[in-house]
Amino acid sequence: MKVPGVSRREVLQQGIVAGASVSPLAKLLKLDKPQGKPRILAVSSGNGMRAVTKAVELMKEGEDTLEAAVSGVSIVEEDPNDMSVGYGGLPNEDGVVQLDACVMHGPTYNAGAVGALENTKNAARVAKTVMERTDHIFLVGKGATEFAKMHGFEEVDMLTERARQAWVRWKERLSQTDDYIDPAASEFLDPRPTGTITCLTLNEAGDMSGTTTTSGLAFKIPSRVGDSPLIGCGCYVDNAVGACGSTGRGEANILINGSRTVVENMRHGMGPEEACLDVVKRICAQTVEKRLLDEPGKPNFQLQFYAITKDGRHGGASIKGGSRYAVHDGKEARMVGMASAF
Ligand code: ASP
């Protein structure tokens, strides 16, 4: 039995044997068993080691769970080397970087979101400002960009040189019948890059929050909004139950309201990994269009869900194997493997 992120020695030490049922990883790490009292916890996607570290540091100082999560993902939003989030993110088909993000604050059951936001690095913080400073939840396009400007967010040219080059090469290769000359092999071309960051937080009082932020699908049609800013899709928090965030093919997630469905699964008794895996399997079953399938029942895209519970359990699941997520349990940050449908 292979569990991503867990060595064979660890498996043997824990006495886990081949043929163990549905959630070997959860059993190994004892993630699916209620742990009792809430404890400080931050969970993020695979690109979120720095985010969980920052979030826990802030929660230990008594910072609110949402502020902790947003401060965590801001590090990655500002990093030009992560080409799936914030500054340096890959642009839309016109070469314009458009960001999507949402936040959800457990204690107040409130949320904020922005879609197709331009010229601003910190989409998650703009989403938090929508939540805090308006009676609305979701601002998109020009209005979201103007709102950020009004609240003093720095106006930035978001297209880095590296992202511009990736866009030009994508454009040059689009058609054999236009006047652009196809580029030679390039680090940017294959596969079409994807990515996003999500961060879920829990403090010792049992309060939770979450945020998901992204530059979205690379080279998307302008104004395409993905799952990331949609409450219930990119992220969902129910302060009485748990929280879930997602990364991967947004269109598939939107169709099942994935994060909300994971939280509802946990409300009805499933552990976090089981709850995520259930939604992943339902997505596989619902994906019937040929162009989206490797073979019947096996989607050709990736989608991940990450979940935490009020009592500090965590887990995740993805369509294809090999995905890992970042966890900080108050003691240390580490990467953990997730369950998968394939
Ligand atoms: N979920 C993002 C979107 O569809 C992309 C990703 O996470 O790869 O916009």
Tab-separated table of C-alpha atoms and ligand atoms in Angstrom:
chain	number	residue	atom	x	y	z
A	1	MET	CA	0.000	0.000	0.000
A	2	LYS	CA	1.391	3.374	-0.996
A	3	VAL	CA	0.393	6.444	0.963
A	4	PRO	CA	1.783	9.680	-0.504
A	5	GLY	CA	3.880	11.586	2.020
A	6	VAL	CA	4.251	8.612	4.355
A	7	SER	CA	7.322	6.374	4.224
A	8	ARG	CA	7.148	2.576	4.162
A	9	ARG	CA	8.888	2.533	7.540
A	10	GLU	CA	6.204	4.741	9.097
A	11	VAL	CA	3.531	2.485	7.640
A	12	LEU	CA	5.173	-0.600	9.117
A	13	GLN	CA	5.800	1.057	12.479
A	14	GLN	CA	2.109	1.844	12.721
A	15	GLY	CA	1.226	-1.755	11.881
A	16	ILE	CA	-0.887	-0.791	8.910
A	17	VAL	CA	-1.365	-3.728	6.571
A	18	ALA	CA	-2.206	-3.929	2.913
A	19	GLY	CA	-5.928	-4.266	2.335
A	20	ALA	CA	-6.856	-1.888	5.139
A	21	SER	CA	-10.114	-0.135	4.253
A	22	VAL	CA	-11.017	3.247	2.717
A	23	SER	CA	-8.810	5.675	4.627
A	24	PRO	CA	-5.384	4.205	5.329
A	25	LEU	CA	-3.815	7.615	5.583
A	26	ALA	CA	-6.405	8.946	7.976
A	27	LYS	CA	-6.012	5.852	10.125
A	28	LEU	CA	-2.276	6.089	10.072
A	29	LEU	CA	-2.289	9.698	11.123
A	30	LYS	CA	-5.384	9.248	13.321
A	31	LEU	CA	-7.014	12.137	11.474
A	32	ASP	CA	-10.530	10.775	11.312
A	33	LYS	CA	-10.911	10.120	15.051
A	34	PRO	CA	-12.401	12.967	17.105
A	35	GLN	CA	-9.580	14.518	19.088
A	36	GLY	CA	-11.741	16.200	21.735
A	37	LYS	CA	-10.974	19.808	22.581
A	38	PRO	CA	-10.344	22.265	19.718
A	39	ARG	CA	-6.700	23.072	19.163
A	40	ILE	CA	-4.797	25.452	16.951
A	41	LEU	CA	-4.667	24.138	13.406
A	42	ALA	CA	-4.016	25.475	9.929
A	43	VAL	CA	-4.392	23.497	6.709
A	44	SER	CA	-3.454	24.676	3.240
A	45	SER	CA	-2.891	23.380	-0.265
A	46	GLY	CA	0.522	22.005	-1.266
A	47	ASN	CA	1.881	25.513	-1.919
A	48	GLY	CA	0.885	26.657	1.585
A	49	MET	CA	3.693	25.714	3.983
A	50	ARG	CA	4.510	29.382	4.562
A	51	ALA	CA	0.819	30.210	4.848
A	52	VAL	CA	0.100	27.693	7.621
A	53	THR	CA	3.248	28.721	9.482
A	54	LYS	CA	2.244	32.393	9.442
A	55	ALA	CA	-1.389	31.620	10.291
A	56	VAL	CA	-0.450	29.572	13.371
A	57	GLU	CA	2.074	32.154	14.520
A	58	LEU	CA	-0.662	34.804	14.433
A	59	MET	CA	-3.313	32.649	16.114
A	60	LYS	CA	-0.849	31.912	18.930
A	61	GLU	CA	-0.636	35.678	19.455
A	62	GLY	CA	-4.433	35.732	19.735
A	63	GLU	CA	-5.172	36.944	16.206
A	64	ASP	CA	-8.581	36.203	14.701
A	65	THR	CA	-8.748	33.045	12.559
A	66	LEU	CA	-9.639	34.889	9.353
A	67	GLU	CA	-6.938	37.507	9.731
A	68	ALA	CA	-4.498	34.645	10.337
A	69	ALA	CA	-5.578	32.793	7.177
A	70	VAL	CA	-5.514	35.921	4.994
A	71	SER	CA	-2.088	36.952	6.307
A	72	GLY	CA	-0.858	33.433	5.531
A	73	VAL	CA	-2.000	33.370	1.910
A	74	SER	CA	-0.821	36.973	1.364
A	75	ILE	CA	2.751	35.683	1.472
A	76	VAL	CA	2.049	33.468	-1.528
A	77	GLU	CA	-0.050	36.130	-3.305
A	78	GLU	CA	2.963	38.460	-3.149
A	79	ASP	CA	5.435	35.841	-4.358
A	80	PRO	CA	6.113	36.232	-8.120
A	81	ASN	CA	7.389	32.645	-8.269
A	82	ASP	CA	3.954	31.155	-7.606
A	83	MET	CA	2.370	31.578	-11.023
A	84	SER	CA	-1.076	30.433	-9.917
A	85	VAL	CA	-1.811	33.033	-7.254
A	86	GLY	CA	-1.670	36.837	-6.962
A	87	TYR	CA	1.350	38.746	-8.298
A	88	GLY	CA	3.074	36.754	-11.039
A	89	GLY	CA	-0.061	34.695	-11.654
A	90	LEU	CA	-0.681	33.659	-15.270
A	91	PRO	CA	-2.970	36.051	-17.156
A	92	ASN	CA	-6.163	35.542	-19.148
A	93	GLU	CA	-6.125	35.110	-22.941
A	94	ASP	CA	-5.668	38.878	-23.381
A	95	GLY	CA	-2.578	38.940	-21.153
A	96	VAL	CA	-4.406	40.533	-18.196
A	97	VAL	CA	-4.060	39.018	-14.710
A	98	GLN	CA	-7.522	38.632	-13.156
A	99	LEU	CA	-7.730	37.315	-9.605
A	100	ASP	CA	-10.538	35.468	-7.810
A	101	ALA	CA	-10.755	35.066	-4.019
A	102	CYS	CA	-13.154	34.530	-1.168
A	103	VAL	CA	-13.034	34.539	2.610
A	104	MET	CA	-15.425	33.066	5.150
A	105	HIS	CA	-15.406	33.969	8.831
A	106	GLY	CA	-16.808	31.232	11.053
A	107	PRO	CA	-17.678	33.181	14.235
A	108	THR	CA	-19.832	35.720	12.373
A	109	TYR	CA	-21.028	33.354	9.631
A	110	ASN	CA	-20.080	36.065	7.156
A	111	ALA	CA	-18.207	36.052	3.874
A	112	GLY	CA	-16.693	38.259	1.187
A	113	ALA	CA	-15.472	37.639	-2.339
A	114	VAL	CA	-14.005	39.225	-5.458
A	115	GLY	CA	-13.932	37.973	-9.040
A	116	ALA	CA	-11.845	39.109	-12.026
A	117	LEU	CA	-10.026	41.628	-9.824
A	118	GLU	CA	-7.213	43.521	-11.590
A	119	ASN	CA	-4.122	45.531	-10.561
A	120	THR	CA	-4.087	44.358	-6.939
A	121	LYS	CA	-1.851	41.716	-5.367
A	122	ASN	CA	-3.899	40.725	-2.324
A	123	ALA	CA	-7.243	39.440	-3.579
A	124	ALA	CA	-7.992	37.596	-0.325
A	125	ARG	CA	-7.589	40.796	1.664
A	126	VAL	CA	-9.821	42.692	-0.758
A	127	ALA	CA	-12.426	39.927	-0.273
A	128	LYS	CA	-12.094	40.381	3.511
A	129	THR	CA	-12.607	44.126	3.047
A	130	VAL	CA	-15.786	43.453	1.022
A	131	MET	CA	-17.015	41.391	3.984
A	132	GLU	CA	-16.080	43.992	6.582
A	133	ARG	CA	-16.933	47.241	4.805
A	134	THR	CA	-20.018	46.491	2.721
A	135	ASP	CA	-23.377	44.840	3.073
A	136	HIS	CA	-22.515	42.731	0.019
A	137	ILE	CA	-20.647	39.471	-0.404
A	138	PHE	CA	-19.349	39.394	-3.968
A	139	LEU	CA	-17.890	42.183	-6.132
A	140	VAL	CA	-16.603	41.439	-9.627
A	141	GLY	CA	-14.647	43.049	-12.455
A	142	LYS	CA	-14.248	46.822	-12.684
A	143	GLY	CA	-16.311	47.391	-9.547
A	144	ALA	CA	-14.082	45.097	-7.496
A	145	THR	CA	-10.955	46.802	-8.847
A	146	GLU	CA	-12.381	50.280	-8.083
A	147	PHE	CA	-13.400	49.098	-4.598
A	148	ALA	CA	-9.836	47.950	-3.891
A	149	LYS	CA	-8.507	51.309	-5.087
A	150	MET	CA	-11.000	53.163	-2.888
A	151	HIS	CA	-9.742	51.216	0.131
A	152	GLY	CA	-6.131	52.089	-0.561
A	153	PHE	CA	-4.877	48.821	-2.008
A	154	GLU	CA	-1.754	49.561	-4.012
A	155	GLU	CA	-2.298	49.551	-7.781
A	156	VAL	CA	0.202	47.165	-9.320
A	157	ASP	CA	1.086	45.974	-12.824
A	158	MET	CA	0.428	42.320	-12.101
A	159	LEU	CA	2.014	40.797	-15.205
A	160	THR	CA	5.567	39.765	-14.382
A	161	GLU	CA	8.085	39.189	-17.167
A	162	ARG	CA	7.961	35.427	-16.625
A	163	ALA	CA	4.153	35.343	-16.798
A	164	ARG	CA	4.213	37.555	-19.918
A	165	GLN	CA	6.593	35.136	-21.638
A	166	ALA	CA	4.399	32.173	-20.728
A	167	TRP	CA	1.353	33.970	-22.152
A	168	VAL	CA	3.124	34.900	-25.414
A	169	ARG	CA	4.275	31.318	-25.916
A	170	TRP	CA	0.781	29.981	-25.269
A	171	LYS	CA	-0.648	32.473	-27.773
A	172	GLU	CA	1.954	31.701	-30.423
A	173	ARG	CA	1.164	28.030	-30.299
A	174	LEU	CA	-2.622	28.335	-30.334
A	175	SER	CA	-3.169	27.896	-34.037
A	176	GLN	CA	-1.324	26.548	-37.072
A	177	THR	CA	-3.181	28.927	-39.362
A	178	ASP	CA	-2.308	32.318	-37.857
A	179	ASP	CA	0.770	34.434	-38.439
A	180	TYR	CA	2.553	33.680	-35.181
A	181	ILE	CA	5.508	31.317	-35.461
A	182	ASP	CA	5.260	28.418	-33.035
A	183	PRO	CA	7.918	28.583	-30.309
A	184	ALA	CA	10.396	25.797	-29.710
A	185	ALA	CA	9.837	23.621	-26.606
A	186	SER	CA	9.460	25.751	-23.517
A	187	GLU	CA	9.171	25.207	-19.785
A	188	PHE	CA	5.807	27.007	-19.912
A	189	LEU	CA	3.973	24.997	-22.498
A	190	ASP	CA	3.161	21.601	-21.140
A	191	PRO	CA	1.031	20.866	-19.245
A	192	ARG	CA	-1.113	24.008	-19.080
A	193	PRO	CA	-0.342	25.259	-15.562
A	194	THR	CA	-2.982	25.277	-12.822
A	195	GLY	CA	-2.986	26.204	-9.153
A	196	THR	CA	-4.563	28.161	-6.324
A	197	ILE	CA	-4.042	28.465	-2.577
A	198	THR	CA	-6.555	27.713	0.128
A	199	CYS	CA	-6.024	28.125	3.884
A	200	LEU	CA	-8.302	26.919	6.695
A	201	THR	CA	-7.753	27.909	10.324
A	202	LEU	CA	-8.993	26.782	13.723
A	203	ASN	CA	-8.183	28.273	17.130
A	204	GLU	CA	-8.429	26.929	20.667
A	205	ALA	CA	-11.872	28.497	21.113
A	206	GLY	CA	-13.126	26.302	18.250
A	207	ASP	CA	-13.571	29.209	15.831
A	208	MET	CA	-12.737	28.597	12.196
A	209	SER	CA	-12.192	30.593	9.031
A	210	GLY	CA	-11.080	29.971	5.484
A	211	THR	CA	-9.882	31.674	2.344
A	212	THR	CA	-9.143	30.631	-1.227
A	213	THR	CA	-7.297	32.878	-3.672
A	214	THR	CA	-6.073	32.374	-7.231
A	215	SER	CA	-5.212	33.876	-10.582
A	216	GLY	CA	-7.516	31.166	-11.880
A	217	LEU	CA	-7.259	29.015	-14.930
A	218	ALA	CA	-4.275	30.136	-17.002
A	219	PHE	CA	-5.218	31.932	-20.252
A	220	LYS	CA	-8.929	31.805	-19.428
A	221	ILE	CA	-11.521	33.727	-21.409
A	222	PRO	CA	-11.570	37.283	-19.987
A	223	SER	CA	-13.974	37.675	-17.047
A	224	ARG	CA	-14.267	33.907	-16.566
A	225	VAL	CA	-14.827	33.417	-12.837
A	226	GLY	CA	-13.913	30.034	-11.403
A	227	ASP	CA	-14.859	28.208	-8.240
A	228	SER	CA	-12.352	29.920	-5.954
A	229	PRO	CA	-14.402	33.040	-5.093
A	230	LEU	CA	-17.733	31.220	-4.879
A	231	ILE	CA	-18.882	30.580	-1.325
A	232	GLY	CA	-19.603	26.870	-1.035
A	233	CYS	CA	-17.266	25.995	-3.918
A	234	GLY	CA	-13.752	27.391	-3.384
A	235	CYS	CA	-14.330	27.559	0.345
A	236	TYR	CA	-17.000	26.981	2.980
A	237	VAL	CA	-16.958	27.345	6.753
A	238	ASP	CA	-19.637	26.316	9.242
A	239	ASN	CA	-18.390	27.283	12.684
A	240	ALA	CA	-20.416	24.496	14.296
A	241	VAL	CA	-18.995	21.752	12.089
A	242	GLY	CA	-15.867	22.406	10.035
A	243	ALA	CA	-14.392	24.029	6.980
A	244	CYS	CA	-13.364	23.021	3.485
A	245	GLY	CA	-11.314	24.568	0.682
A	246	SER	CA	-10.607	23.432	-2.840
A	247	THR	CA	-8.110	23.735	-5.683
A	248	GLY	CA	-8.190	22.325	-9.199
A	249	ARG	CA	-10.685	22.416	-12.073
A	250	GLY	CA	-13.165	25.056	-10.988
A	251	GLU	CA	-15.927	24.156	-13.410
A	252	ALA	CA	-16.233	20.656	-11.926
A	253	ASN	CA	-16.299	22.031	-8.405
A	254	ILE	CA	-18.961	24.638	-9.189
A	255	LEU	CA	-21.270	21.940	-10.514
A	256	ILE	CA	-21.287	20.080	-7.185
A	257	ASN	CA	-20.804	23.000	-4.732
A	258	GLY	CA	-17.922	20.922	-3.449
A	259	SER	CA	-16.785	22.661	-0.267
A	260	ARG	CA	-20.280	23.084	1.089
A	261	THR	CA	-21.030	19.447	0.272
A	262	VAL	CA	-17.913	18.301	2.152
A	263	VAL	CA	-18.971	20.308	5.220
A	264	GLU	CA	-22.481	18.856	5.013
A	265	ASN	CA	-20.954	15.369	4.842
A	266	MET	CA	-19.017	16.121	8.035
A	267	ARG	CA	-22.167	17.473	9.680
A	268	HIS	CA	-23.736	14.075	9.038
A	269	GLY	CA	-20.886	12.238	10.682
A	270	MET	CA	-18.176	11.631	8.103
A	271	GLY	CA	-14.552	12.313	9.004
A	272	PRO	CA	-12.767	14.978	6.929
A	273	GLU	CA	-10.961	12.631	4.566
A	274	GLU	CA	-14.047	10.477	4.014
A	275	ALA	CA	-16.165	13.606	3.424
A	276	CYS	CA	-13.710	14.878	0.776
A	277	LEU	CA	-13.388	11.496	-0.902
A	278	ASP	CA	-17.160	11.131	-1.129
A	279	VAL	CA	-17.400	14.411	-3.055
A	280	VAL	CA	-14.480	13.461	-5.297
A	281	LYS	CA	-16.198	10.171	-6.170
A	282	ARG	CA	-19.475	11.947	-6.897
A	283	ILE	CA	-17.625	14.302	-9.262
A	284	CYS	CA	-16.131	11.290	-11.042
A	285	ALA	CA	-19.602	9.775	-11.416
A	286	GLN	CA	-21.101	13.058	-12.644
A	287	THR	CA	-18.411	13.656	-15.250
A	288	VAL	CA	-19.871	12.129	-18.393
A	289	GLU	CA	-18.706	14.391	-21.191
A	290	LYS	CA	-16.161	12.516	-23.318
A	291	ARG	CA	-13.799	15.498	-23.675
A	292	LEU	CA	-13.312	15.457	-19.879
A	293	LEU	CA	-12.589	11.750	-19.535
A	294	ASP	CA	-9.518	9.546	-19.808
A	295	GLU	CA	-11.917	6.619	-19.723
A	296	PRO	CA	-15.502	6.179	-18.464
A	297	GLY	CA	-15.670	7.208	-14.805
A	298	LYS	CA	-12.121	8.593	-14.853
A	299	PRO	CA	-11.892	12.373	-15.336
A	300	ASN	CA	-8.830	13.759	-17.111
A	301	PHE	CA	-8.549	16.707	-14.709
A	302	GLN	CA	-7.406	17.190	-11.148
A	303	LEU	CA	-9.439	18.563	-8.238
A	304	GLN	CA	-8.531	18.581	-4.540
A	305	PHE	CA	-10.524	19.158	-1.353
A	306	TYR	CA	-9.013	19.973	2.052
A	307	ALA	CA	-11.091	19.842	5.251
A	308	ILE	CA	-10.853	20.494	8.984
A	309	THR	CA	-13.302	19.863	11.797
A	310	LYS	CA	-14.147	21.910	14.859
A	311	ASP	CA	-12.315	19.431	17.080
A	312	GLY	CA	-9.100	19.670	15.081
A	313	ARG	CA	-9.169	16.737	12.673
A	314	HIS	CA	-8.089	17.228	9.072
A	315	GLY	CA	-8.005	15.337	5.806
A	316	GLY	CA	-8.113	15.722	2.065
A	317	ALA	CA	-8.887	13.930	-1.159
A	318	SER	CA	-8.223	14.424	-4.852
A	319	ILE	CA	-9.248	12.813	-8.117
A	320	LYS	CA	-5.746	11.740	-9.159
A	321	GLY	CA	-3.209	10.434	-6.658
A	322	GLY	CA	-0.024	12.099	-5.472
A	323	SER	CA	-1.418	15.348	-4.031
A	324	ARG	CA	-0.245	16.579	-0.656
A	325	TYR	CA	-1.337	19.381	1.613
A	326	ALA	CA	0.291	21.547	4.272
A	327	VAL	CA	-0.676	21.224	7.938
A	328	HIS	CA	0.441	23.073	11.036
A	329	ASP	CA	-0.902	21.622	14.273
A	330	GLY	CA	0.547	24.273	16.568
A	331	LYS	CA	3.808	22.391	16.931
A	332	GLU	CA	5.208	22.076	13.428
A	333	ALA	CA	4.365	22.472	9.762
A	334	ARG	CA	4.484	19.372	7.590
A	335	MET	CA	3.207	17.975	4.316
A	336	VAL	CA	0.602	15.226	4.417
A	337	GLY	CA	-0.611	12.953	1.611
A	338	MET	CA	-4.278	12.837	0.676
A	339	ALA	CA	-6.634	10.081	-0.390
A	340	SER	CA	-7.542	9.844	-4.041
A	341	ALA	CA	-10.119	8.265	-6.317
A	342	PHE	CA	-7.362	6.939	-8.641
B	1	ASP	N1	-9.696	26.399	-9.099
B	1	ASP	C1	-9.017	27.322	-9.970
B	1	ASP	C2	-9.973	27.810	-10.999
B	1	ASP	O1	-10.685	27.009	-11.564
B	1	ASP	C3	-7.812	26.810	-10.650
B	1	ASP	C4	-6.909	25.852	-9.939
B	1	ASP	O2	-6.987	25.683	-8.738
B	1	ASP	O3	-6.074	25.227	-10.619
B	1	ASP	O4	-9.944	28.978	-11.301
